[in-house]
Every structure is written in structure tokens, then in C-alpha cells.
Amino acid sequence: MDQPKSRPKSASERRTQARIDLRIPVEVMLPGREQPLVAHTLDLSWGGALLHVIDALPTDTESLVLHLPWRGGKTIRALSQVLRQQPLASGGFQVALRFISLSPRSQNRLERLLLMLQPQPSQPGDGQPTLFRELEVTVGDAEELRQILLEILNGYYQVTVFEGYQVNQSIRLSITGVSDLPTIRLRARVLSVEKSSVKGHDWAELYTLSLGFEHPGKTIRTFIDLVLKQLSDTASELSNYSSYLEGAPGWLKSVASATEMPPATPNPTVEIRSYLESEFSETIKLLAAAWGHVTDFEPVLNNLLFGEGCGLPDGWPTEAWEELKLLQHVHEQVYGATAQQR
């Protein structure tokens, strides 16, 4: 078999997308055919594959479905665009494919396969290209995440970045939320790149990217609908936490309200202090320091309730005990509990 000719690589791809030499049998499903065509891979990457086939594909073949083998008889299924095919002197044809749609499950399997096959660098930082280029977008709150998801729901997303990208480059879009917002990772393709400018940032080269997505449309819609529902449910649940805070100390209301609605303006002429605030200010400081972090808060509270944290020979007064149990209940409702507490 002839040595395969490498697909033309853009400078961006050379830096960011590794192609791995791989010789394995695969199945190719052509449109209108019931039986798969057997082929062999020559190389594999995040963005596509290079195949060797015995017979030429029909000249009007624009797309096909590639089945890569996976564990337990399962496969990695990738809807692929046929970029080109060319004959080899020793026989057969070389076919270049670009992946254009994978289910989340197939995408996960593809990433795991590439990670297993990727050669380890001889030295750290030796310039070896990574498996894919990642664009990370950070959102500050649930509403910002919601607006991005609604845009993606329409099939595209625009974002301004400081680095240039190649048109048709396949990347991973990671939408990372602060606090308890979920991180969402999608396979995307750069549809267009335009230079742009933002007032006050004339010193920087900025680019506006238009992204499309390489997952089945129905899958994306189902996934985003689920995330949007979770965001709505979370907002609804948080808005109901005020009922748990009735009669709670002012410091707790101010801390807990950071996870829900902006706190109401307190009555400046009235200050309600809890028993813990009045009699055990150091205990309040301990709880406030750990508030919002389940793995930190539970040991602190358990030590106060059942360990040496009380320090009183007769245990907590009834008023303090009831307030501590109230704080435990509110914290579990807002932030959840560890497996040991469930």
C-alpha cells in the first residue's frame, strides 16, 4: 500500500489538532445502501479521518456514516462529509472525511479513543499538537447562561475572542459557569471569522466567530431544553427558600440570599438578633466561614452538634440547639448534603 498523502493542514490545525496514525478496519454506510462497505483508517483526528478503500466511492457521494469499533462490540458513529478521494498507485483509493455530526455518546467515545492512542510527548512542552482546540466562555450568572443557550438553540452562536480561528475548524466550546452553574461542552465548527473592534480595546486584535454545532439537532434541542428547565427549577426552588428563613438570624438571611433573590431592604429602625448571635458570636463566625461549601460546613456543624464544638458542660441551650438545627436544614435545602448525610 502506498504511503498515504497527508491532508493539507492549515497553520492553525498544525498547532491545535493532532492526527494519529491508525490502521484498523472500519465500516462505512453509504446513502441508499443497506450493506456496509469495509475500509481501513490511515489516520484519525478530532475533526475527521483518512481512509483507504478498495473501490472508489460513487462520484456523487457527499456524505456517509463512519462506524469506528469500540469496546464490547459497540461503535463510534460519525456522520461525515467526503472532502475528496484520490487513487493510489498500488491500488485502491484514499478518502478524506470531515466529521460533521456525532451524538454526545459517540463524541465521548471518540475523545477517549484519541486519548488512548495519542503518543506521549518525549518532553513536556515539546510543541506536539493537542487533540483539539478549546474555546472557553465564562458566564457570570444563570441569566447569561440562559441567553447563550437560547442562541445555541437556534443553531448558532456568536462570540468575540482575542485569537484568530480557521474557517471550518472543528473545536470544543466549553461554557463554564461560576458558582454552582453547570459546565457545558459542545462540539462546534467555525463558520465564519471577522475582525472586529470594541471601544476601549483598540490595542487588541479581536475576532467575531460564528459557530455551528456538530451534534444532531434533536439532541442539542433536548439537551438545552433540559438545562433550561433545570435553571428554571433552581430559580423557583431558591425563591421558595425564604419560607425556611423566617425567624432566622439576619446574618443567615444575608448569606443565603446571595444564592436566591436580592435581599430586601431591612427596616433600619429594627434589629433582630438571634440567640446564637447574642450569646455565641464565635460559633457564628465558624458557620459563616464554611457556609455554602458542603464538605466544609457539615464537619463544622456536626462537631458543634455532636462533638467537642459546644464546649458547654450541659450542652447547648434549647434556643441555640434549635437555631443550629434550623441552619442545618436551610443549608441542606440550598446547597445539598454529602452522601454520608443523605
Tab-separated table of N, CA, C and O in Angstrom, residues 12 21 33 48 69 75 81 96 99 148 163 166 189 211 213 218 242 250 253 274 312 341:
chain	number	residue	atom	x	y	z
A	12	SER	N	-3.249	26.799	11.644
A	12	SER	CA	-3.999	26.652	12.892
A	12	SER	C	-4.151	25.192	13.259
A	12	SER	O	-3.982	24.795	14.403
A	21	ASP	N	-1.702	8.303	13.483
A	21	ASP	CA	-1.620	7.174	12.555
A	21	ASP	C	-2.360	5.987	13.156
A	21	ASP	O	-2.099	5.591	14.300
A	33	ARG	N	-27.705	2.506	0.583
A	33	ARG	CA	-27.209	1.135	0.599
A	33	ARG	C	-27.468	0.504	1.962
A	33	ARG	O	-27.341	1.160	2.992
A	48	GLY	N	-11.718	14.515	11.846
A	48	GLY	CA	-12.048	13.651	10.724
A	48	GLY	C	-11.137	12.442	10.645
A	48	GLY	O	-10.441	12.089	11.601
A	69	PRO	N	-14.779	0.987	15.509
A	69	PRO	CA	-15.034	-0.006	16.561
A	69	PRO	C	-14.758	0.554	17.950
A	69	PRO	O	-13.849	1.357	18.148
A	75	THR	N	-19.881	0.844	18.790
A	75	THR	CA	-19.180	1.613	17.770
A	75	THR	C	-19.225	3.104	18.085
A	75	THR	O	-20.007	3.563	18.923
A	81	GLN	N	-18.575	14.241	6.127
A	81	GLN	CA	-18.567	14.842	4.798
A	81	GLN	C	-17.367	14.306	4.023
A	81	GLN	O	-16.255	14.235	4.553
A	96	ALA	N	-10.691	11.297	2.161
A	96	ALA	CA	-10.586	12.214	3.297
A	96	ALA	C	-11.981	12.581	3.777
A	96	ALA	O	-12.836	12.991	2.985
A	99	PHE	N	-15.699	15.015	10.026
A	99	PHE	CA	-16.848	14.692	10.865
A	99	PHE	C	-17.758	15.920	10.963
A	99	PHE	O	-17.294	17.024	11.259
A	148	ILE	N	-27.222	32.500	26.286
A	148	ILE	CA	-26.331	31.767	25.376
A	148	ILE	C	-27.009	30.494	24.884
A	148	ILE	O	-26.968	30.158	23.695
A	163	GLU	N	-8.174	35.654	19.685
A	163	GLU	CA	-7.333	34.865	18.786
A	163	GLU	C	-8.085	34.541	17.509
A	163	GLU	O	-9.306	34.384	17.518
A	166	GLN	N	-9.484	29.284	12.179
A	166	GLN	CA	-9.671	28.942	10.777
A	166	GLN	C	-11.144	28.652	10.503
A	166	GLN	O	-11.797	27.956	11.289
A	189	ARG	N	-18.203	23.984	15.047
A	189	ARG	CA	-17.389	24.277	13.868
A	189	ARG	C	-17.432	25.771	13.594
A	189	ARG	O	-18.485	26.404	13.699
A	211	LEU	N	-20.325	30.250	15.155
A	211	LEU	CA	-20.151	28.818	15.346
A	211	LEU	C	-21.432	28.067	15.009
A	211	LEU	O	-22.531	28.504	15.351
A	213	PHE	N	-22.899	23.794	15.160
A	213	PHE	CA	-22.686	22.699	16.103
A	213	PHE	C	-22.755	21.347	15.408
A	213	PHE	O	-23.575	21.129	14.514
A	218	LYS	N	-31.754	17.401	17.011
A	218	LYS	CA	-32.705	16.955	18.029
A	218	LYS	C	-32.011	16.758	19.369
A	218	LYS	O	-32.564	17.091	20.428
A	242	SER	N	-37.097	31.439	51.069
A	242	SER	CA	-37.418	32.476	52.046
A	242	SER	C	-38.306	31.935	53.152
A	242	SER	O	-38.243	32.396	54.291
A	250	GLY	N	-30.308	37.544	61.087
A	250	GLY	CA	-30.076	38.419	59.948
A	250	GLY	C	-28.867	38.026	59.133
A	250	GLY	O	-28.877	38.117	57.907
A	253	LYS	N	-29.806	35.292	56.710
A	253	LYS	CA	-30.597	35.780	55.587
A	253	LYS	C	-29.708	36.431	54.536
A	253	LYS	O	-29.888	36.231	53.339
A	274	SER	N	-30.423	36.878	66.718
A	274	SER	CA	-30.751	35.535	67.168
A	274	SER	C	-30.033	35.235	68.480
A	274	SER	O	-29.142	35.979	68.920
A	312	LEU	N	-19.743	23.376	76.304
A	312	LEU	CA	-20.547	23.653	77.498
A	312	LEU	C	-20.806	22.343	78.234
A	312	LEU	O	-21.163	21.339	77.613
A	341	GLN	N	-24.537	12.189	54.625
A	341	GLN	CA	-25.653	12.817	55.311
A	341	GLN	C	-26.997	12.394	54.738
A	341	GLN	O	-28.021	12.603	55.345
